[in-house]
Amino acid sequence: MADFDIVALGEPLVELNQTRQGELQYLQGFGGDTSNAVIAAARQGARCAYLTRVGDDAFGAQFLDLWREEGVDTSGVEVDASAHTGLYFVQHGPDGHAFSYLRRGSAASLMTPATLDGGLIERARFLHVSGISLAISTSACDTVFAAIARARAAGVQVSLDSNLRLRLWPLDRARAVLREALCHADLFLPSMDDMQHLTGNDDPERTLDWIRDAGATGVVVLKLGKDGSIIDDGKTRTPVAALRVEAVDATGAGDCFAGSLLARRCQGDDWADAVRYANVAAALSTLGYGAVNPLPRAEQVLAKLRG
Ligand SMILES: Nc1ncnc2c1ncn2[C@@H]1O[C@H](COP(=O)(O)OP(=O)(O)O)[C@@H](O)[C@H]1O
Ligand SMILES: O=C(O)C(=O)C[C@H](O)[C@H](O)COP(=O)(O)O
């Protein structure tokens, strides 16, 4: 039996969230898509580990404490004495949230395939990576492809969230790299917003056709925000409704979706049940500010599912 349900690879970011427009008050929290996803999964009962690098600074130490409190294994976290932990800002406006970054040269962006040498990937059921892990630097991009190759060689399933961030890389490169990566994913988790940029169309069916034409052979779950998601298992496409909520801050909803979905797959759910669960967990995660604090625990999600 594998030691871990999920090993994720990527960059954690300290979060400064401007919860009131126009005021110089920022709530400090934690973010970074793959870190959010493993914390969400751990809160649903999954055994998780995180592969990353942080600076030898107060924020790096806060992250190590956070992962330990959340039960996420940190044996794959390297501390770099000569680079910083990354930081991002969340601003809220009429079109939802917007991110900006202070991350170039961060410890995580300096990862290389040697970061994988501890052998954690081979001990997992799923490797989870994202478009952000691929975008933060050339060496991180190489590291993600090396991780995918190691996972596939060891029979570990690969999960990929599109998480397109056009502040991190140009659209043409993002499209080319994501097309290559999605062909190796057992589970691809694009959002409709990301796919609109990549494909130029806003129709979910045509978007799923584009993904299949690009070479996706695994399961694809297209995330549609407040409209829920669609499962495409290669044969049938099944829409799954969202839970209706008054969302406050959707930062991290997609990561909560990914972590919860993987956790439930590892607990034996079929795709439809796992996606139903992930929709509810992700909706609940929009009810508070920040990517990590509002991530729900299994009891809350199960209570909501029971109605
Ligand atoms: N306003 C909302 N109401 C209910 N559920 C939501 C809302 N926003 C997001 N979700 C849930 O979170 C999932 C991921 O959100 P989405 O915005 O589509 O992806 P991402 O955060 O990756 O851009 C959705 O599929 C849905 O289940
Ligand atoms: O943008 C980045 O580089 C980050 O990692 C910061 C955020 O924590 C995630 O982007 C949130 O991701 P969503 O779940 O898609 O809202």
Short mmCIF file of C-alpha atoms and ligand atoms in Angstrom, two decimals:
data_model
loop_
_atom_site.label_atom_id
_atom_site.label_comp_id
_atom_site.label_asym_id
_atom_site.label_seq_id
_atom_site.Cartn_x
_atom_site.Cartn_y
_atom_site.Cartn_z
CA MET A 1 0.00 0.00 0.00
CA ALA A 2 1.21 3.52 -0.81
CA ASP A 3 2.35 5.67 2.14
CA PHE A 4 0.58 8.76 0.82
CA ASP A 5 -2.66 9.37 -1.00
CA ILE A 6 -1.42 12.61 -2.53
CA VAL A 7 1.99 14.18 -3.05
CA ALA A 8 1.82 17.70 -4.53
CA LEU A 9 4.59 19.73 -6.11
CA GLY A 10 4.57 23.52 -6.42
CA GLU A 11 5.01 26.86 -4.69
CA PRO A 12 3.47 28.03 -1.42
CA LEU A 13 2.82 31.77 -1.21
CA VAL A 14 2.21 33.94 1.80
CA GLU A 15 -1.11 35.69 1.18
CA LEU A 16 -2.00 39.33 1.84
CA ASN A 17 -5.73 39.69 1.24
CA GLN A 18 -7.28 43.17 1.00
CA THR A 19 -10.65 42.28 2.40
CA ARG A 20 -12.01 45.88 2.28
CA GLN A 21 -11.68 47.78 -0.97
CA GLY A 22 -9.77 51.06 -0.69
CA GLU A 23 -8.42 50.39 2.82
CA LEU A 24 -4.74 49.76 3.55
CA GLN A 25 -5.50 46.72 5.65
CA TYR A 26 -4.36 43.29 4.54
CA LEU A 27 -5.23 40.03 6.23
CA GLN A 28 -2.21 37.71 6.29
CA GLY A 29 -2.92 34.13 5.37
CA PHE A 30 -1.50 31.36 3.23
CA GLY A 31 -1.90 30.39 -0.40
CA GLY A 32 -0.16 28.73 -3.29
CA ASP A 33 -2.38 26.45 -5.31
CA THR A 34 -0.77 23.06 -4.67
CA SER A 35 -0.25 23.80 -0.96
CA ASN A 36 -3.93 24.76 -0.72
CA ALA A 37 -4.87 21.52 -2.46
CA VAL A 38 -2.93 19.25 -0.08
CA ILE A 39 -4.29 21.08 2.95
CA ALA A 40 -7.83 20.71 1.58
CA ALA A 41 -7.19 17.01 0.97
CA ALA A 42 -5.73 16.51 4.46
CA ARG A 43 -8.85 18.16 5.94
CA GLN A 44 -10.91 15.50 4.14
CA GLY A 45 -8.80 12.76 5.74
CA ALA A 46 -6.23 12.09 3.00
CA ARG A 47 -2.58 11.27 3.78
CA CYS A 48 -0.61 14.02 2.06
CA ALA A 49 2.93 15.23 1.51
CA TYR A 50 4.21 18.43 -0.10
CA LEU A 51 7.29 18.82 -2.25
CA THR A 52 8.58 22.37 -2.38
CA ARG A 53 11.22 24.85 -1.27
CA VAL A 54 10.83 27.79 1.15
CA GLY A 55 13.18 30.54 2.29
CA ASP A 56 14.99 30.47 5.64
CA ASP A 57 12.69 33.29 6.80
CA ALA A 58 9.71 33.85 9.11
CA PHE A 59 7.22 33.01 6.35
CA GLY A 60 8.97 29.75 5.48
CA ALA A 61 8.84 28.80 9.17
CA GLN A 62 5.13 29.70 9.32
CA PHE A 63 4.46 27.40 6.38
CA LEU A 64 6.32 24.51 7.99
CA ASP A 65 4.24 24.99 11.15
CA LEU A 66 1.04 25.20 9.10
CA TRP A 67 1.68 21.97 7.18
CA ARG A 68 2.59 20.12 10.37
CA GLU A 69 -0.58 21.37 12.10
CA GLU A 70 -2.59 20.22 9.09
CA GLY A 71 -0.95 16.79 9.10
CA VAL A 72 0.86 17.33 5.77
CA ASP A 73 4.24 15.54 5.60
CA THR A 74 7.10 18.06 5.20
CA SER A 75 10.01 15.68 4.64
CA GLY A 76 10.14 16.88 1.00
CA VAL A 77 10.36 20.59 1.89
CA GLU A 78 13.80 22.13 1.35
CA VAL A 79 14.82 25.33 3.17
CA ASP A 80 16.98 27.67 1.07
CA ALA A 81 19.15 30.08 3.05
CA SER A 82 19.73 32.37 0.08
CA ALA A 83 16.23 32.83 -1.38
CA HIS A 84 12.89 34.03 0.00
CA THR A 85 9.46 32.52 0.43
CA GLY A 86 7.08 33.93 -2.23
CA LEU A 87 4.26 36.39 -1.50
CA TYR A 88 1.03 37.38 -3.25
CA PHE A 89 -1.71 39.95 -2.88
CA VAL A 90 -5.44 39.41 -3.38
CA GLN A 91 -7.62 42.36 -4.37
CA HIS A 92 -11.40 42.17 -4.72
CA GLY A 93 -13.34 44.10 -7.36
CA PRO A 94 -16.53 43.87 -9.42
CA ASP A 95 -15.03 41.01 -11.53
CA GLY A 96 -14.04 38.90 -8.52
CA HIS A 97 -10.55 38.52 -7.13
CA ALA A 98 -7.27 39.51 -8.78
CA PHE A 99 -3.78 38.37 -7.81
CA SER A 100 -0.41 40.13 -7.96
CA TYR A 101 2.93 38.67 -6.93
CA LEU A 102 6.28 39.20 -5.25
CA ARG A 103 7.76 35.83 -6.13
CA ARG A 104 10.48 36.10 -8.79
CA GLY A 105 13.66 34.39 -7.53
CA SER A 106 11.76 32.71 -4.70
CA ALA A 107 13.10 29.52 -3.13
CA ALA A 108 10.39 27.41 -4.81
CA SER A 109 11.10 28.89 -8.25
CA LEU A 110 14.70 27.63 -7.85
CA MET A 111 13.58 23.99 -7.62
CA THR A 112 15.33 21.54 -9.95
CA PRO A 113 14.68 17.85 -10.63
CA ALA A 114 17.04 17.15 -7.68
CA THR A 115 14.19 18.41 -5.44
CA LEU A 116 12.48 15.08 -6.24
CA ASP A 117 15.36 12.92 -5.06
CA GLY A 118 13.82 12.01 -1.70
CA GLY A 119 11.60 9.50 -3.50
CA LEU A 120 8.26 10.77 -2.15
CA ILE A 121 6.45 10.58 -5.49
CA GLU A 122 6.96 6.85 -5.79
CA ARG A 123 5.22 6.42 -2.39
CA ALA A 124 1.96 8.11 -3.44
CA ARG A 125 -1.27 7.19 -5.20
CA PHE A 126 -1.56 10.61 -6.87
CA LEU A 127 0.96 13.27 -7.87
CA HIS A 128 -0.75 16.68 -8.06
CA VAL A 129 0.80 19.53 -10.09
CA SER A 130 -0.49 22.67 -11.77
CA GLY A 131 -0.05 25.30 -14.45
CA ILE A 132 1.50 27.50 -11.76
CA SER A 133 4.09 24.84 -10.87
CA LEU A 134 4.93 24.79 -14.62
CA ALA A 135 5.04 28.59 -14.99
CA ILE A 136 7.17 29.91 -12.15
CA SER A 137 10.56 29.20 -13.79
CA THR A 138 12.22 27.05 -16.43
CA SER A 139 13.80 24.82 -13.79
CA ALA A 140 10.42 24.39 -12.06
CA CYS A 141 8.88 23.46 -15.42
CA ASP A 142 11.62 20.85 -15.93
CA THR A 143 11.01 19.60 -12.40
CA VAL A 144 7.28 19.13 -13.03
CA PHE A 145 7.92 17.13 -16.21
CA ALA A 146 10.53 15.05 -14.35
CA ALA A 147 7.99 14.47 -11.57
CA ILE A 148 5.34 13.40 -14.08
CA ALA A 149 7.80 10.97 -15.70
CA ARG A 150 8.72 9.49 -12.31
CA ALA A 151 5.07 9.15 -11.35
CA ARG A 152 4.17 7.39 -14.57
CA ALA A 153 7.15 5.05 -14.33
CA ALA A 154 6.05 4.09 -10.80
CA GLY A 155 2.34 3.68 -11.66
CA VAL A 156 1.39 6.80 -9.65
CA GLN A 157 -1.60 8.67 -11.12
CA VAL A 158 -0.98 12.24 -12.28
CA SER A 159 -3.42 15.06 -11.52
CA LEU A 160 -3.00 18.43 -13.27
CA ASP A 161 -4.89 21.66 -12.52
CA SER A 162 -4.66 24.17 -15.40
CA ASN A 163 -4.34 27.21 -13.08
CA LEU A 164 -3.32 29.58 -15.86
CA ARG A 165 -1.64 32.75 -14.53
CA LEU A 166 -0.83 35.10 -17.38
CA ARG A 167 1.27 37.30 -15.08
CA LEU A 168 3.71 34.39 -14.87
CA TRP A 169 4.15 33.41 -18.52
CA PRO A 170 3.04 34.39 -22.03
CA LEU A 171 -0.16 32.83 -23.38
CA ASP A 172 1.54 31.03 -26.30
CA ARG A 173 4.06 29.33 -24.05
CA ALA A 174 1.37 28.48 -21.50
CA ARG A 175 -0.76 26.88 -24.22
CA ALA A 176 2.13 24.84 -25.62
CA VAL A 177 3.36 23.62 -22.23
CA LEU A 178 -0.10 22.86 -20.84
CA ARG A 179 -1.02 20.95 -24.02
CA GLU A 180 2.06 18.81 -23.57
CA ALA A 181 1.42 18.25 -19.86
CA LEU A 182 -2.28 17.40 -20.15
CA CYS A 183 -1.46 14.45 -22.42
CA HIS A 184 0.32 12.81 -19.46
CA ALA A 185 -2.42 13.46 -16.89
CA ASP A 186 -4.74 10.75 -15.57
CA LEU A 187 -6.91 13.58 -14.24
CA PHE A 188 -7.00 17.04 -15.84
CA LEU A 189 -8.77 19.83 -13.94
CA PRO A 190 -9.17 22.89 -16.15
CA SER A 191 -11.35 25.87 -15.25
CA MET A 192 -13.61 27.42 -17.89
CA ASP A 193 -11.95 30.81 -17.32
CA ASP A 194 -8.49 29.36 -18.05
CA MET A 195 -9.72 27.45 -21.09
CA GLN A 196 -11.35 30.57 -22.55
CA HIS A 197 -7.88 32.13 -22.68
CA LEU A 198 -6.28 28.99 -24.08
CA THR A 199 -8.89 28.15 -26.73
CA GLY A 200 -10.66 31.45 -27.45
CA ASN A 201 -14.11 29.92 -26.94
CA ASP A 202 -16.53 29.99 -24.03
CA ASP A 203 -18.60 26.89 -24.76
CA PRO A 204 -18.00 23.97 -22.35
CA GLU A 205 -18.69 21.23 -24.95
CA ARG A 206 -16.32 22.75 -27.51
CA THR A 207 -13.76 23.26 -24.75
CA LEU A 208 -13.91 19.56 -23.83
CA ASP A 209 -13.58 18.69 -27.54
CA TRP A 210 -10.46 20.90 -27.73
CA ILE A 211 -8.96 19.13 -24.70
CA ARG A 212 -9.58 15.68 -26.23
CA ASP A 213 -8.17 16.84 -29.59
CA ALA A 214 -5.09 18.08 -27.72
CA GLY A 215 -4.49 14.49 -26.62
CA ALA A 216 -6.07 14.13 -23.18
CA THR A 217 -6.70 10.44 -22.48
CA GLY A 218 -7.56 10.57 -18.77
CA VAL A 219 -10.60 11.87 -16.93
CA VAL A 220 -11.27 15.59 -17.41
CA VAL A 221 -13.32 17.63 -14.95
CA LEU A 222 -14.12 21.10 -16.28
CA LYS A 223 -14.78 23.61 -13.46
CA LEU A 224 -17.51 26.17 -14.13
CA GLY A 225 -17.43 28.35 -10.98
CA LYS A 226 -20.94 28.88 -9.56
CA ASP A 227 -22.30 26.57 -12.30
CA GLY A 228 -20.49 23.54 -10.88
CA SER A 229 -18.51 21.23 -13.12
CA ILE A 230 -18.68 18.65 -15.94
CA ILE A 231 -17.06 15.21 -15.77
CA ASP A 232 -15.74 13.85 -19.08
CA ASP A 233 -14.51 10.28 -18.64
CA GLY A 234 -13.74 9.87 -22.35
CA LYS A 235 -17.11 8.24 -23.04
CA THR A 236 -19.76 10.37 -21.33
CA ARG A 237 -20.03 13.94 -20.16
CA THR A 238 -21.91 14.45 -16.90
CA PRO A 239 -22.75 17.88 -15.47
CA VAL A 240 -22.67 18.15 -11.67
CA ALA A 241 -24.49 21.11 -10.09
CA ALA A 242 -22.82 23.47 -7.64
CA LEU A 243 -24.05 24.21 -4.15
CA ARG A 244 -25.70 27.65 -4.07
CA VAL A 245 -23.84 29.97 -1.71
CA GLU A 246 -23.24 33.70 -1.21
CA ALA A 247 -19.54 33.59 -2.09
CA VAL A 248 -17.31 36.09 -0.27
CA ASP A 249 -13.90 35.18 -1.73
CA ALA A 250 -13.38 32.39 -4.29
CA THR A 251 -9.58 32.37 -3.81
CA GLY A 252 -8.59 28.73 -3.49
CA ALA A 253 -11.97 27.26 -4.55
CA GLY A 254 -10.37 25.35 -7.43
CA ASP A 255 -7.62 24.04 -5.16
CA CYS A 256 -10.18 22.94 -2.58
CA PHE A 257 -12.01 21.20 -5.43
CA ALA A 258 -8.82 19.38 -6.54
CA GLY A 259 -7.77 18.31 -3.04
CA SER A 260 -11.26 17.17 -2.04
CA LEU A 261 -11.79 15.27 -5.29
CA LEU A 262 -8.49 13.41 -4.96
CA ALA A 263 -9.14 12.67 -1.28
CA ARG A 264 -12.55 11.20 -2.05
CA ARG A 265 -11.22 9.12 -4.95
CA CYS A 266 -8.66 7.67 -2.54
CA GLN A 267 -11.50 6.90 -0.11
CA GLY A 268 -13.26 4.87 -2.82
CA ASP A 269 -15.84 7.27 -4.31
CA ASP A 270 -16.69 6.88 -7.99
CA TRP A 271 -16.14 9.99 -10.15
CA ALA A 272 -19.72 11.28 -9.83
CA ASP A 273 -19.75 11.04 -6.01
CA ALA A 274 -16.24 12.49 -5.70
CA VAL A 275 -17.14 15.47 -7.91
CA ARG A 276 -20.43 16.04 -6.06
CA TYR A 277 -18.41 16.13 -2.83
CA ALA A 278 -15.74 18.42 -4.33
CA ASN A 279 -18.38 20.89 -5.60
CA VAL A 280 -19.81 21.19 -2.09
CA ALA A 281 -16.39 21.49 -0.42
CA ALA A 282 -15.28 24.14 -2.93
CA ALA A 283 -18.51 26.14 -2.52
CA LEU A 284 -18.04 26.12 1.28
CA SER A 285 -14.46 27.35 0.80
CA THR A 286 -15.79 30.58 -0.79
CA LEU A 287 -17.61 31.64 2.38
CA GLY A 288 -14.60 33.27 4.08
CA TYR A 289 -11.56 35.30 3.06
CA GLY A 290 -8.31 33.65 2.07
CA ALA A 291 -7.29 30.42 0.40
CA VAL A 292 -6.62 28.25 3.47
CA ASN A 293 -8.66 29.43 6.49
CA PRO A 294 -12.08 28.71 4.99
CA LEU A 295 -11.18 25.25 3.62
CA PRO A 296 -13.89 23.02 5.11
CA ARG A 297 -13.35 19.80 7.04
CA ALA A 298 -14.97 16.50 6.15
CA GLU A 299 -17.68 16.83 8.86
CA GLN A 300 -18.89 20.15 7.40
CA VAL A 301 -18.98 18.83 3.84
CA LEU A 302 -20.75 15.62 4.82
CA ALA A 303 -23.32 17.56 6.86
CA LYS A 304 -24.05 19.77 3.85
CA LEU A 305 -24.30 16.76 1.51
CA ARG A 306 -26.80 15.15 3.88
CA GLY A 307 -28.83 18.39 3.56
N1 LIG B 1 -19.71 31.17 -6.48
C1 LIG B 1 -19.65 29.84 -6.32
N2 LIG B 1 -20.71 29.14 -5.84
C2 LIG B 1 -20.68 27.81 -5.68
N3 LIG B 1 -19.59 27.05 -5.99
C3 LIG B 1 -18.50 27.67 -6.48
C4 LIG B 1 -18.46 29.09 -6.67
N4 LIG B 1 -17.24 29.42 -7.18
C5 LIG B 1 -16.56 28.26 -7.27
N5 LIG B 1 -17.31 27.20 -6.86
C6 LIG B 1 -16.91 25.79 -6.82
O1 LIG B 1 -15.49 25.75 -6.95
C7 LIG B 1 -15.12 25.03 -8.14
C8 LIG B 1 -13.89 25.67 -8.74
O2 LIG B 1 -14.15 27.02 -9.03
P1 LIG B 1 -13.73 27.67 -10.42
O3 LIG B 1 -13.84 29.16 -10.23
O4 LIG B 1 -14.50 27.06 -11.51
O5 LIG B 1 -12.21 27.17 -10.59
P2 LIG B 1 -10.81 27.89 -10.27
O6 LIG B 1 -10.88 28.37 -8.84
O7 LIG B 1 -9.83 26.81 -10.49
O8 LIG B 1 -10.72 29.02 -11.24
C9 LIG B 1 -16.34 25.05 -9.03
O9 LIG B 1 -16.35 23.95 -9.92
C10 LIG B 1 -17.47 24.99 -8.01
O10 LIG B 1 -17.66 23.66 -7.57
O1 LIG B 2 -1.80 32.44 -8.10
C1 LIG B 2 -0.97 31.77 -7.48
O2 LIG B 2 0.20 31.64 -7.85
C2 LIG B 2 -1.36 31.07 -6.27
O3 LIG B 2 -0.99 29.94 -6.06
C3 LIG B 2 -2.21 31.82 -5.33
C4 LIG B 2 -3.55 31.26 -4.94
O4 LIG B 2 -3.47 30.69 -3.65
C5 LIG B 2 -4.11 30.26 -5.90
O5 LIG B 2 -3.87 30.71 -7.20
C6 LIG B 2 -5.58 30.10 -5.72
O6 LIG B 2 -6.04 29.26 -6.76
P1 LIG B 2 -7.57 29.02 -7.14
O7 LIG B 2 -8.01 27.81 -6.41
O8 LIG B 2 -7.55 28.80 -8.61
O9 LIG B 2 -8.33 30.25 -6.73
#
